[in-house]
JSON list of C-alpha atoms and ligand atoms in Angstrom, two decimals:
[
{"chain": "A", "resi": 1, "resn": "UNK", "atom": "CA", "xyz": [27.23, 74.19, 38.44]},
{"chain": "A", "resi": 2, "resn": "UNK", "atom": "CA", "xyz": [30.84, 73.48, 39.41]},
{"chain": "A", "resi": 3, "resn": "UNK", "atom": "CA", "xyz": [32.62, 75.51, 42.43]},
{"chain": "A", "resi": 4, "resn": "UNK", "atom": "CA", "xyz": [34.42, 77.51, 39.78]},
{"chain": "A", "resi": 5, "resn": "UNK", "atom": "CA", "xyz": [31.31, 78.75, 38.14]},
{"chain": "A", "resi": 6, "resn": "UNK", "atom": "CA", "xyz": [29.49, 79.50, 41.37]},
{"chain": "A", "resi": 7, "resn": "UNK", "atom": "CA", "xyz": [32.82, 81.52, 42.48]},
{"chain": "A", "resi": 8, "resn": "UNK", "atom": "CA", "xyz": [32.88, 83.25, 39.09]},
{"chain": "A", "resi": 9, "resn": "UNK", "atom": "CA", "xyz": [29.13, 84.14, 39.09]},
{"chain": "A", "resi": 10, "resn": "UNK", "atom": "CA", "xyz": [29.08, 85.56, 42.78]},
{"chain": "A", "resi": 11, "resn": "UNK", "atom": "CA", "xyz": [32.34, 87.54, 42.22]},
{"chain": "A", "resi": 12, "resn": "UNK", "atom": "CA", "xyz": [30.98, 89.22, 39.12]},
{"chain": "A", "resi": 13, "resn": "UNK", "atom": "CA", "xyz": [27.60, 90.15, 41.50]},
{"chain": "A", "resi": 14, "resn": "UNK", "atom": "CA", "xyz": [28.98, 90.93, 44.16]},
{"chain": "A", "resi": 15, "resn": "UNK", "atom": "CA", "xyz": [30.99, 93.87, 41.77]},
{"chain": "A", "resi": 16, "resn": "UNK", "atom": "CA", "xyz": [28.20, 94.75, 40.61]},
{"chain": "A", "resi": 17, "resn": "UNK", "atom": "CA", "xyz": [26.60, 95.58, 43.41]},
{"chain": "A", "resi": 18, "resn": "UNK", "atom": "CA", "xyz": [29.54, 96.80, 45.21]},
{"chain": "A", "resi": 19, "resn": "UNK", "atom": "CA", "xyz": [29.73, 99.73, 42.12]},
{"chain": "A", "resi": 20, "resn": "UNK", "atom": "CA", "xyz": [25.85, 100.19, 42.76]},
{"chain": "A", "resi": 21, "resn": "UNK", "atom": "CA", "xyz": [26.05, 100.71, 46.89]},
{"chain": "A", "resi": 22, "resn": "UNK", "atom": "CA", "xyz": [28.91, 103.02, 45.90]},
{"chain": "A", "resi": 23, "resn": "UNK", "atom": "CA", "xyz": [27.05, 105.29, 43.78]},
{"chain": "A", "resi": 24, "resn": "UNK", "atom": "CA", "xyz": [24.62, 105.92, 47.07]},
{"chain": "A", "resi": 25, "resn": "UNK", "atom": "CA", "xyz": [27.14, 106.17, 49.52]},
{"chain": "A", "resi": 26, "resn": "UNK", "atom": "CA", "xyz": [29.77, 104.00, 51.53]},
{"chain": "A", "resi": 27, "resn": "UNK", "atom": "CA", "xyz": [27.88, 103.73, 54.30]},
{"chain": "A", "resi": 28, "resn": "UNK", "atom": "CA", "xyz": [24.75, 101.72, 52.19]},
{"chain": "A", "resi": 29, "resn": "UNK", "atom": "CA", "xyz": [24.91, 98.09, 52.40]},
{"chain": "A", "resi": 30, "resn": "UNK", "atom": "CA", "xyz": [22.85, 96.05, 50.39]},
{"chain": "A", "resi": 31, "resn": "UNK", "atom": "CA", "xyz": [22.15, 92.26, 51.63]},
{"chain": "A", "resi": 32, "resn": "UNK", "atom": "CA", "xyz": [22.01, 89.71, 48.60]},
{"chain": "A", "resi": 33, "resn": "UNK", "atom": "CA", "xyz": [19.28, 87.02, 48.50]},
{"chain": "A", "resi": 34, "resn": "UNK", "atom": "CA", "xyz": [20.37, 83.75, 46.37]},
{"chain": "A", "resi": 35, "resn": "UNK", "atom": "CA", "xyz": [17.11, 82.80, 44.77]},
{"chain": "A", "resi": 36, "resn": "UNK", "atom": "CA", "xyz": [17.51, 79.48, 44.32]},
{"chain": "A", "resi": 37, "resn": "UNK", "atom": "CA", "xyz": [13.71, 78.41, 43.01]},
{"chain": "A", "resi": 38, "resn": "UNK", "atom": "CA", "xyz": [15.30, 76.59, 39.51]},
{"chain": "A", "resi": 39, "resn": "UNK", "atom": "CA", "xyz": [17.88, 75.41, 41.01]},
{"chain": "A", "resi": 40, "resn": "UNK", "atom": "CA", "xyz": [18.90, 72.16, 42.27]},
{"chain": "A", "resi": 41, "resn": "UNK", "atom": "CA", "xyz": [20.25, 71.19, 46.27]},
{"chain": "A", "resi": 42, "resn": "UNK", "atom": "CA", "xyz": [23.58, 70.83, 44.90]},
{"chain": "A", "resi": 43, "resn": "UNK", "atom": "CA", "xyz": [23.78, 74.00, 43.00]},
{"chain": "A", "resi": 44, "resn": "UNK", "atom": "CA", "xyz": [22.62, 75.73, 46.25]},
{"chain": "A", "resi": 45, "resn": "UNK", "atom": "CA", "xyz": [25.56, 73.76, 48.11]},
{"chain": "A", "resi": 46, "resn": "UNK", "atom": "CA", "xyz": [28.08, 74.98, 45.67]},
{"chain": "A", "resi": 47, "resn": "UNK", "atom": "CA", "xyz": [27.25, 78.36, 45.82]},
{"chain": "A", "resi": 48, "resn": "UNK", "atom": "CA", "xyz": [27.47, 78.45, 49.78]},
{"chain": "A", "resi": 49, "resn": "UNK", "atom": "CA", "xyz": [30.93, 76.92, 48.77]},
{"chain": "A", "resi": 50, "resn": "UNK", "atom": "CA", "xyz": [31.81, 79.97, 47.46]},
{"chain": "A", "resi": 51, "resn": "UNK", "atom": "CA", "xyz": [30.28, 81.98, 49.96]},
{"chain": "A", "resi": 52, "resn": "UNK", "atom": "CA", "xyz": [26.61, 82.86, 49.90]},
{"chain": "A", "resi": 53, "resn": "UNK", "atom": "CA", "xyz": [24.59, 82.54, 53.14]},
{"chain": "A", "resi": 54, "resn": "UNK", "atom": "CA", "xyz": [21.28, 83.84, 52.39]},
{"chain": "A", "resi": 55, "resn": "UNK", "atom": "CA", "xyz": [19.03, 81.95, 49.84]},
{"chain": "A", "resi": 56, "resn": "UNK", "atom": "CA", "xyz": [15.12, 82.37, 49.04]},
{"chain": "A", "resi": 57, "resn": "UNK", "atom": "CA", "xyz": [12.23, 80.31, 47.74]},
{"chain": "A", "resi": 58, "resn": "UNK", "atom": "CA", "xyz": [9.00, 80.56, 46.49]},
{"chain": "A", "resi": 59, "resn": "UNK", "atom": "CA", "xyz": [7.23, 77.64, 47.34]},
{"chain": "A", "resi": 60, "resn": "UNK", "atom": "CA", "xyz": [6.50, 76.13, 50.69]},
{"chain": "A", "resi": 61, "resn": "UNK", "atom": "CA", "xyz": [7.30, 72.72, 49.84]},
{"chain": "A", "resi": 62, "resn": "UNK", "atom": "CA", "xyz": [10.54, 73.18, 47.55]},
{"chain": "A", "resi": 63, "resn": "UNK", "atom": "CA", "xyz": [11.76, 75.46, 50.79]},
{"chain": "A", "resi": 64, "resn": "UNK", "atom": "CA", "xyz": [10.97, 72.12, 53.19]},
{"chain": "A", "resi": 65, "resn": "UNK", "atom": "CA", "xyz": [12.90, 69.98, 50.72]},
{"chain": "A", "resi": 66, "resn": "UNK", "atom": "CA", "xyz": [16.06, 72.12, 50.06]},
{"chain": "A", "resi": 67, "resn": "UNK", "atom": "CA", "xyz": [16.32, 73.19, 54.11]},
{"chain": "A", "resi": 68, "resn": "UNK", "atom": "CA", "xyz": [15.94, 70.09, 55.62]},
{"chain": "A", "resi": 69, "resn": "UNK", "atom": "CA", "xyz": [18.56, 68.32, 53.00]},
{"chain": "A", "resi": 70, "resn": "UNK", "atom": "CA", "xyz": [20.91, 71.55, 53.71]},
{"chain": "A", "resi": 71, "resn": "UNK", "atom": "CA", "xyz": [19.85, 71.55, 57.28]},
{"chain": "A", "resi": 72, "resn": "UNK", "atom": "CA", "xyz": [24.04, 70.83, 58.59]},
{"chain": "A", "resi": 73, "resn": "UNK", "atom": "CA", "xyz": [24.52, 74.20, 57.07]},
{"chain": "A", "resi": 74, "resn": "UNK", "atom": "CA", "xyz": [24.24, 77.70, 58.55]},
{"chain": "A", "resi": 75, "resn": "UNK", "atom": "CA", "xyz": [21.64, 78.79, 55.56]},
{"chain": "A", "resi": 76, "resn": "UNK", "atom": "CA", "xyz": [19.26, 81.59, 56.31]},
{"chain": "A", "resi": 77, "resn": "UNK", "atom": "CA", "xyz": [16.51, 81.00, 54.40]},
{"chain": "A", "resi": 78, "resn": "UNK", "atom": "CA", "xyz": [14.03, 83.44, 53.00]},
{"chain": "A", "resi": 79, "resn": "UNK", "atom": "CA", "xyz": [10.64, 83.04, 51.60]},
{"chain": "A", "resi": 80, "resn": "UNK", "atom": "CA", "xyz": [9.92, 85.20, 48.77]},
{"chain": "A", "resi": 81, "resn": "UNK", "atom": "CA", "xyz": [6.54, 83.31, 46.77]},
{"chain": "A", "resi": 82, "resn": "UNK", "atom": "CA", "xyz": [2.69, 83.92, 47.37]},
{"chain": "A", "resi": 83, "resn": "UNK", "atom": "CA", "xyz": [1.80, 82.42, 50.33]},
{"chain": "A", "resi": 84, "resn": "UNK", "atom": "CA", "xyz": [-1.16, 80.44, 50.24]},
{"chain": "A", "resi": 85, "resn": "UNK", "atom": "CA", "xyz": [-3.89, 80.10, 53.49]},
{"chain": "A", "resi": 86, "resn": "UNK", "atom": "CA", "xyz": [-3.35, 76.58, 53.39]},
{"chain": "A", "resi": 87, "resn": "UNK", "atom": "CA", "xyz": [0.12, 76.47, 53.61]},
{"chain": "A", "resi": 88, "resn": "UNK", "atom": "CA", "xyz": [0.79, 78.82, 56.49]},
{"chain": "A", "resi": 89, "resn": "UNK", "atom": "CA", "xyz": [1.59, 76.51, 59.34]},
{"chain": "A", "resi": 90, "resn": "UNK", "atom": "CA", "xyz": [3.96, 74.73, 57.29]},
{"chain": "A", "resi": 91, "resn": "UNK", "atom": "CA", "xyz": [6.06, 77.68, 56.66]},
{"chain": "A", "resi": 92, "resn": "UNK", "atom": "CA", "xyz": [5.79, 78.33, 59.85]},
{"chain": "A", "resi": 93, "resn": "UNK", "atom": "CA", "xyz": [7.03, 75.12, 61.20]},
{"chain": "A", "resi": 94, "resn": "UNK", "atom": "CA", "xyz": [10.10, 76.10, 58.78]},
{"chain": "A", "resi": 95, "resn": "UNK", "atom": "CA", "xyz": [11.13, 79.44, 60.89]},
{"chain": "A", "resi": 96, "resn": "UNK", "atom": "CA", "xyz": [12.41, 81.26, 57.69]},
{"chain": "A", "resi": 97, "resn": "UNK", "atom": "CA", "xyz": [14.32, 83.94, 58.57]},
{"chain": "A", "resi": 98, "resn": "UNK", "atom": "CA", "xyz": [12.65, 86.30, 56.78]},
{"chain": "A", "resi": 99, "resn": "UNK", "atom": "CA", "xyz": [9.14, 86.11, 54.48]},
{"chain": "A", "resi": 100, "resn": "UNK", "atom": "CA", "xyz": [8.94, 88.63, 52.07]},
{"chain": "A", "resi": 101, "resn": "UNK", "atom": "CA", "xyz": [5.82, 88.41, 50.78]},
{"chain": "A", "resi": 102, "resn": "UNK", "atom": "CA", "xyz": [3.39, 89.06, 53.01]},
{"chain": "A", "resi": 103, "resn": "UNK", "atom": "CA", "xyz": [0.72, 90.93, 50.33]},
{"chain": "A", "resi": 104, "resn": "UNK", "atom": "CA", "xyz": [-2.65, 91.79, 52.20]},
{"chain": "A", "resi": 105, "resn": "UNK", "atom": "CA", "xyz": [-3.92, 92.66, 55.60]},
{"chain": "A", "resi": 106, "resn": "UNK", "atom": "CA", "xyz": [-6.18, 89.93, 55.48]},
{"chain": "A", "resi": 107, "resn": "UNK", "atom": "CA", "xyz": [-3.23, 87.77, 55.26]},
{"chain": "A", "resi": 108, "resn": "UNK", "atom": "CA", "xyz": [-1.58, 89.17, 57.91]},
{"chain": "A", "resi": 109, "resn": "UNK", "atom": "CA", "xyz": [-4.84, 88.34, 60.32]},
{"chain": "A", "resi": 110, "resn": "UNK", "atom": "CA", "xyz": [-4.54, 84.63, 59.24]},
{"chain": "A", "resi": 111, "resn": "UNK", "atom": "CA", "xyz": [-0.70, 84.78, 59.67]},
{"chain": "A", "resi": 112, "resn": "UNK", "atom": "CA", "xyz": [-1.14, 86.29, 63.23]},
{"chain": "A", "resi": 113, "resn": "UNK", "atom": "CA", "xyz": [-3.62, 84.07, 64.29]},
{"chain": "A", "resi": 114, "resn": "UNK", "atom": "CA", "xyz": [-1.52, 80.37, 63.24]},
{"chain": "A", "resi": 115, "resn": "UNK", "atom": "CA", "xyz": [1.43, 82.32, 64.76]},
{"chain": "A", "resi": 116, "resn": "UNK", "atom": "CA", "xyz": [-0.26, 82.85, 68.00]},
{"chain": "A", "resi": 117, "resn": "UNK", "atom": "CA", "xyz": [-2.07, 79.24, 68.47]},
{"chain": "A", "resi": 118, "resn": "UNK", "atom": "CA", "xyz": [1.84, 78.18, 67.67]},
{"chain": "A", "resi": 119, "resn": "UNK", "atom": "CA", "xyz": [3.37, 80.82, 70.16]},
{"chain": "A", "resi": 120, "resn": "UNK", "atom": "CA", "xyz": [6.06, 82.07, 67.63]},
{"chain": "A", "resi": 121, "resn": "UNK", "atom": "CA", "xyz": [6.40, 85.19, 65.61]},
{"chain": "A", "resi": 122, "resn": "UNK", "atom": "CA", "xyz": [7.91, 85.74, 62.31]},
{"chain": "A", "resi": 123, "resn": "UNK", "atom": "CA", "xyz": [9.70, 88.44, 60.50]},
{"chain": "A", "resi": 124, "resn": "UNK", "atom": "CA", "xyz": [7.81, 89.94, 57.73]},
{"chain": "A", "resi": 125, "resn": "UNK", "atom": "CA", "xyz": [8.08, 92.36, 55.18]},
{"chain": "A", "resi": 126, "resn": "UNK", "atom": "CA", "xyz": [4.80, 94.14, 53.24]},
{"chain": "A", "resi": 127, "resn": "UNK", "atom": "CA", "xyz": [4.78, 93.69, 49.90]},
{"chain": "A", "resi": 128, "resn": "UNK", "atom": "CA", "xyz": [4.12, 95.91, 47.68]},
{"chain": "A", "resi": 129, "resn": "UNK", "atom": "CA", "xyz": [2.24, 96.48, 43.96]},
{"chain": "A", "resi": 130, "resn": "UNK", "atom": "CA", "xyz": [4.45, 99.67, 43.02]},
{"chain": "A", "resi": 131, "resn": "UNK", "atom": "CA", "xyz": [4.28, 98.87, 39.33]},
{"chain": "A", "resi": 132, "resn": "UNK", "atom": "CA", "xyz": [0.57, 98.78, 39.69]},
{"chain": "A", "resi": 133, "resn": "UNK", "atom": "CA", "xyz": [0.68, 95.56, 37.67]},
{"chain": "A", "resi": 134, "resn": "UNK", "atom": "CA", "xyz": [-2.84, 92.95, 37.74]},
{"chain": "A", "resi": 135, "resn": "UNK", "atom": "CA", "xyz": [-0.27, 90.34, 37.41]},
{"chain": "A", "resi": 136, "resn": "UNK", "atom": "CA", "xyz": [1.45, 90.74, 40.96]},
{"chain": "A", "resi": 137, "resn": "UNK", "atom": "CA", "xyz": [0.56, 90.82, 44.33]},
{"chain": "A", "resi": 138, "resn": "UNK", "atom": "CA", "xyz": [1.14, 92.87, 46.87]},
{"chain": "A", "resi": 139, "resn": "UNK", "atom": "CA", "xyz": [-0.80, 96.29, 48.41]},
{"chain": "A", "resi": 140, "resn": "UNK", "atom": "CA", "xyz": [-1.41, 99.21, 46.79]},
{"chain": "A", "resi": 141, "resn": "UNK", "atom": "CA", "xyz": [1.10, 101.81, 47.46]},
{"chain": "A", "resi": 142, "resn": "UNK", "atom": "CA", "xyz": [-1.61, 104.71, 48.61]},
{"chain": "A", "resi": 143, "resn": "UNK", "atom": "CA", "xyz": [-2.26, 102.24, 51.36]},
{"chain": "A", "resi": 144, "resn": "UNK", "atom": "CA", "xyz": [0.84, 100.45, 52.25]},
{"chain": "A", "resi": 145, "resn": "UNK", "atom": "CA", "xyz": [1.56, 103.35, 55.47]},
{"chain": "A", "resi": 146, "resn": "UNK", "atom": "CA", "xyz": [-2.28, 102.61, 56.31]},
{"chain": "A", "resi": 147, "resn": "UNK", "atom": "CA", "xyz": [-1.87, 98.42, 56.31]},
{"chain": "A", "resi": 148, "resn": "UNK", "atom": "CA", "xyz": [1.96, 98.64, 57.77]},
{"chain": "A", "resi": 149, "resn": "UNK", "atom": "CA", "xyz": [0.49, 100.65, 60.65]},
{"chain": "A", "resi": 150, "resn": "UNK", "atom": "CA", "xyz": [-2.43, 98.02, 61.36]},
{"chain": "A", "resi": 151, "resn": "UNK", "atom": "CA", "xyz": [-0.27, 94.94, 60.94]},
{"chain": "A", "resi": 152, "resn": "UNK", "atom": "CA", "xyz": [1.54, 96.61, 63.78]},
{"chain": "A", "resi": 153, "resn": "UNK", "atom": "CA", "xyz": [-0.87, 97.43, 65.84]},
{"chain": "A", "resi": 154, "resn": "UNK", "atom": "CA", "xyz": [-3.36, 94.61, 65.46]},
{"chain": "A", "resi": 155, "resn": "UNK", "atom": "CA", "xyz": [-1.07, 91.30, 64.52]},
{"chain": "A", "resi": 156, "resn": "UNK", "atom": "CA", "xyz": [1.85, 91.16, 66.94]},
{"chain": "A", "resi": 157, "resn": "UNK", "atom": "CA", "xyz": [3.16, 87.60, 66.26]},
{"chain": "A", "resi": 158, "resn": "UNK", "atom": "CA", "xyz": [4.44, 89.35, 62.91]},
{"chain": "A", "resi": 159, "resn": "UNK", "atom": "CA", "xyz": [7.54, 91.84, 63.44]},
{"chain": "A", "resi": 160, "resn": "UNK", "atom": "CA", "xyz": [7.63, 94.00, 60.50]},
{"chain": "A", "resi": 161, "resn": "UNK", "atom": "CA", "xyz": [10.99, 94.38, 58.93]},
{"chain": "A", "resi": 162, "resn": "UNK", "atom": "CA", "xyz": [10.67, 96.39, 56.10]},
{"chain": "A", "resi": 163, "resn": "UNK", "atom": "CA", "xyz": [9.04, 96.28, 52.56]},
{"chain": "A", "resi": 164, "resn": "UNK", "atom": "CA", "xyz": [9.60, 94.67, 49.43]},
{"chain": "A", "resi": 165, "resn": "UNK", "atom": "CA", "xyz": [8.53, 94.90, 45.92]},
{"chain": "A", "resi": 166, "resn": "UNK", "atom": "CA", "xyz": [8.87, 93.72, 42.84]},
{"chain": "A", "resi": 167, "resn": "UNK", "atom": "CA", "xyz": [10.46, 96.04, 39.68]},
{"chain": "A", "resi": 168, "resn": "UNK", "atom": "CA", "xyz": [7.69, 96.53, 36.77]},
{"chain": "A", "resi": 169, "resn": "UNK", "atom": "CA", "xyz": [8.18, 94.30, 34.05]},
{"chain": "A", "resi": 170, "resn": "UNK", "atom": "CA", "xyz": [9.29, 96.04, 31.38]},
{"chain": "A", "resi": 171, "resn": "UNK", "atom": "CA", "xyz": [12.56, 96.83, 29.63]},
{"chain": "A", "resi": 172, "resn": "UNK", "atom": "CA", "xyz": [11.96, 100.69, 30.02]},
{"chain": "A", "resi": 173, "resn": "UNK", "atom": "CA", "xyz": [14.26, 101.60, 32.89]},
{"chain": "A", "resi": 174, "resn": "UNK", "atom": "CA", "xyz": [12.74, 104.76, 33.44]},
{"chain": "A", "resi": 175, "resn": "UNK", "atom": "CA", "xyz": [8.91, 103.02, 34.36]},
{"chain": "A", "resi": 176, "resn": "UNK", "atom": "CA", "xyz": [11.54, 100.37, 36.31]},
{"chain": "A", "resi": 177, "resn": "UNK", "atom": "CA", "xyz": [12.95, 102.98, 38.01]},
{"chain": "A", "resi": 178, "resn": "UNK", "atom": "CA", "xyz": [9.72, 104.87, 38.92]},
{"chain": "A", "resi": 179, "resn": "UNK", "atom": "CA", "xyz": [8.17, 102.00, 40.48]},
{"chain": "A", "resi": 180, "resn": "UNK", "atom": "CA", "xyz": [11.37, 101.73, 42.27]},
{"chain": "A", "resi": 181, "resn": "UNK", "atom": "CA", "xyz": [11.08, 104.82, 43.79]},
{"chain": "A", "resi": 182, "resn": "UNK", "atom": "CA", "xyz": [7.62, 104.73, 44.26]},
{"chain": "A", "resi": 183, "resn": "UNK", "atom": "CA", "xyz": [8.87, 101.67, 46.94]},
{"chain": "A", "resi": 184, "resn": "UNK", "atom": "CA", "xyz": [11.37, 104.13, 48.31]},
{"chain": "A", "resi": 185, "resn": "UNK", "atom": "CA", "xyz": [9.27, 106.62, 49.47]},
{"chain": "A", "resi": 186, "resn": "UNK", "atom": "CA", "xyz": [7.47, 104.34, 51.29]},
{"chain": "A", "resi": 187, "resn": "UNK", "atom": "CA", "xyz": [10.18, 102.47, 52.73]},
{"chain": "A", "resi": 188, "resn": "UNK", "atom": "CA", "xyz": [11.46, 106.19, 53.98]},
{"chain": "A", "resi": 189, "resn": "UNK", "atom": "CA", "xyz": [7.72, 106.17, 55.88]},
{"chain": "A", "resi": 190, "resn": "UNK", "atom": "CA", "xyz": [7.82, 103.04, 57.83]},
{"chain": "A", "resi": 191, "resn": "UNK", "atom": "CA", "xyz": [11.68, 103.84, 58.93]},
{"chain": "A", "resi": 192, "resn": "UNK", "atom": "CA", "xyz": [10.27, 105.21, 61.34]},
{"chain": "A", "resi": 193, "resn": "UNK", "atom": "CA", "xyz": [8.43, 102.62, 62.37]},
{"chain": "A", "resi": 194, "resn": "UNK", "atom": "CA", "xyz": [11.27, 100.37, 62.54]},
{"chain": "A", "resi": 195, "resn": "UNK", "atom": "CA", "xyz": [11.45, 99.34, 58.87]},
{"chain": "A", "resi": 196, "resn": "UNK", "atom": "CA", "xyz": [14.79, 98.35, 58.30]},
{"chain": "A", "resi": 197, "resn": "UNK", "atom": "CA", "xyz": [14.55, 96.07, 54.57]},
{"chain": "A", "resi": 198, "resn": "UNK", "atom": "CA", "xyz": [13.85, 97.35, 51.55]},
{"chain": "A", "resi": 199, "resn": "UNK", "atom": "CA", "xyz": [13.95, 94.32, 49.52]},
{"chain": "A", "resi": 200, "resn": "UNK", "atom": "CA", "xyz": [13.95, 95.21, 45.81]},
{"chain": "A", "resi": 201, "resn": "UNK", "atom": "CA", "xyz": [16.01, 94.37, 42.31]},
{"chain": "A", "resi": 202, "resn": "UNK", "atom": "CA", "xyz": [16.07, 91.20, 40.84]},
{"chain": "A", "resi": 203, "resn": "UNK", "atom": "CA", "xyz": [18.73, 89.46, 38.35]},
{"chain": "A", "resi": 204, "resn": "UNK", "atom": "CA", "xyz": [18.23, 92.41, 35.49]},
{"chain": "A", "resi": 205, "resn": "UNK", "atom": "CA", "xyz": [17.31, 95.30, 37.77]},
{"chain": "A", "resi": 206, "resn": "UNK", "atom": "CA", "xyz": [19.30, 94.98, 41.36]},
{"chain": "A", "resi": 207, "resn": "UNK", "atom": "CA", "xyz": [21.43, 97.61, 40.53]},
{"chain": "A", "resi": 208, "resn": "UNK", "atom": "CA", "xyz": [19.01, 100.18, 39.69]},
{"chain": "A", "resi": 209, "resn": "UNK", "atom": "CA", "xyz": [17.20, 99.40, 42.25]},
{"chain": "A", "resi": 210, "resn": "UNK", "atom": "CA", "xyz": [20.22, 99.60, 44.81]},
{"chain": "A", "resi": 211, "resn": "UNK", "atom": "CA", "xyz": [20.30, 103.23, 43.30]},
{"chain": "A", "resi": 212, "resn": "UNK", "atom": "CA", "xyz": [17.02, 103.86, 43.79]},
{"chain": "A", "resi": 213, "resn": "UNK", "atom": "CA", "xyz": [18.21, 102.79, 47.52]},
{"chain": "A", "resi": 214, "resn": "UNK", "atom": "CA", "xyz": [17.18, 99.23, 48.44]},
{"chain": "A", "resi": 215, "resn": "UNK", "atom": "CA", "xyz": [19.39, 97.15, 50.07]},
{"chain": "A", "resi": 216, "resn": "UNK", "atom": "CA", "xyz": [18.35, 93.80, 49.82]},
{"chain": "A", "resi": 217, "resn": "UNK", "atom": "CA", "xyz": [18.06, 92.44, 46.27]},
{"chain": "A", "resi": 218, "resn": "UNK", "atom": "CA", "xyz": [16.76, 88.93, 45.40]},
{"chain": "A", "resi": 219, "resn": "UNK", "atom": "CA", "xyz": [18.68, 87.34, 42.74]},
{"chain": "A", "resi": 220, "resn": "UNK", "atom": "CA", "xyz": [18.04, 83.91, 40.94]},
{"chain": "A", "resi": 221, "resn": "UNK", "atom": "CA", "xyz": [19.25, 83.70, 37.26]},
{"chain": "A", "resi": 222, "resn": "UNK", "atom": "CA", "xyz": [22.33, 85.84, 37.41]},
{"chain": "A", "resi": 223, "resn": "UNK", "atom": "CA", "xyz": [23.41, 83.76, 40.46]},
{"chain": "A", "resi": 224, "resn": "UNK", "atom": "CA", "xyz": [22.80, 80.36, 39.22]},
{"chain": "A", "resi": 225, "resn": "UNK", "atom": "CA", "xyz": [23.26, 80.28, 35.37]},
{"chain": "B", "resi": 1, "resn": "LIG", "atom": "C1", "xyz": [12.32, 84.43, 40.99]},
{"chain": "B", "resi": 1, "resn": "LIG", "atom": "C2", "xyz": [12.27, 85.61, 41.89]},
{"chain": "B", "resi": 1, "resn": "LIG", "atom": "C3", "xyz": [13.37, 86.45, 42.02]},
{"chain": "B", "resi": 1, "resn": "LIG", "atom": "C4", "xyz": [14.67, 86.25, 41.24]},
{"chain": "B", "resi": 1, "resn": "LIG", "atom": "O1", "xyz": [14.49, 86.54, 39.89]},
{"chain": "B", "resi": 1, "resn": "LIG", "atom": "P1", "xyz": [15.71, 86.53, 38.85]},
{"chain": "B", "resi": 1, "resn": "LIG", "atom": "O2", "xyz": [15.23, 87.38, 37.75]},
{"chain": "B", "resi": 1, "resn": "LIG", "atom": "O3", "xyz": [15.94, 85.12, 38.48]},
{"chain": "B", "resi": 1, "resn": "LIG", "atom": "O4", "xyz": [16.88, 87.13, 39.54]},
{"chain": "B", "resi": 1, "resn": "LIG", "atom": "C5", "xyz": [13.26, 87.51, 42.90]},
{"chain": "B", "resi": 1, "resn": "LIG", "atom": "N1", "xyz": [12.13, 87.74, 43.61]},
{"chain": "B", "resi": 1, "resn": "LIG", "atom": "C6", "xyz": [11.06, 86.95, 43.51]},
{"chain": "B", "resi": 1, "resn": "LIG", "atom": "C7", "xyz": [9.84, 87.27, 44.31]},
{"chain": "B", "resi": 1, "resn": "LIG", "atom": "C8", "xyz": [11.08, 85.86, 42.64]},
{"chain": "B", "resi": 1, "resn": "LIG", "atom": "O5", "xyz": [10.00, 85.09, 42.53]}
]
């Protein structure tokens, strides 16, 4: 991807999303996430060229690899994939700015505990299944108030930013759209709390789901083609 390209693609998004937050109000802001999992260290480079801060991975390792090469730059990087047991104190060691991902309570204990031994915390968002799907992780949304409020309470080496979910997979934008708002009414719950991310919308859904009112969306393919 040449400098152009990356200039051309993040103008046309960030238009896109601009028309989106405008439709809620001019007060919303929405944060954009540059998934960058298919995409190479220079690609990534070339889009911070043209302006994008934020980027997100879903892999442990390929998040070591493309931070530490890009480490001169002032990336915040998220973490956006399933996190596995065995891989939690090396994502640790990486202080992402922000893990999105965090999908159980029993994660959260094992989370806590590596976080503590290490004296750190980490930011942390509770994801959740609001398309119901087998096929993705994340808590049910009858109990995501329930687990927020323990994680809270019980694990304090994770702050708790928000939530984030992933659309249903589908091309019907009105089951999108309900599983959307299914994550909205939740988010509105843990406001209170301190929730301040709702991270939701990918590449061929952000700007429903900026409608729907999240405002931080995740996008890979759109960003990066
Ligand atoms: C890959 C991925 C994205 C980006 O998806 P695109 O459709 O390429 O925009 C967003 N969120 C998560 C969790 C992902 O794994």
């Amino acid at each position: 991807m040449d400098k152009k390209r990356a200039t051309k693609n993040l103008d046309s998004l960030i238009t896109k999303v601009e028309a989106a937050r405008l439709r809620v109000s001019e007060h919303h802001i929405v944060k954009i996430i540059g998934i960058s999992k298919y995409s190479t260290i220079d690609d990534i480079k070339t889009l911070y060229e043209a302006g994008q801060r934020a980027f997100g991975e879903n892999k442990v390792q390929d998040l070591k690899i493309k931070s530490e090469a890009l480490e001169e730059f002032p990336i915040e990087w998220h973490f956006v994939g399933t996190l596995q047991k065995n891989k939690i104190n090396n994502l640790i060691d990486l202080n992402p700015t922000l893990v999105h991902s965090l999908d159980s309570l029993e994660l959260a204990e094992e989370l806590n505990k590596k976080l503590s031994i290490k004296n750190k915390k980490m930011s942390c968002l509770l994801q959740i299944n609001s398309a119901y799907e087998d096929t993705k992780s994340g808590v049910d949304p009858k109990d995501a108030l329930d687990i927020y409020k323990k994680i809270i309470k019980f694990y304090p080496n994770i702050i708790l930013k928000g939530i984030m979910s992933i659309g249903a997979n589908t091309e019907n934008r009105e089951t999108i759209k309900k599983s959307f708002l299914v994550t909205k009414k939740i988010f509105d719950d843990v406001k209170i709390l301190g929730g301040i991310y709702c991270s939701m919308g990918m590449s061929n859904d952000f700007d429903l789901a900026i409608e729907c009112g999240s405002n931080m969306i995740r996008v890979g393919s759109t960003l990066f083609k």
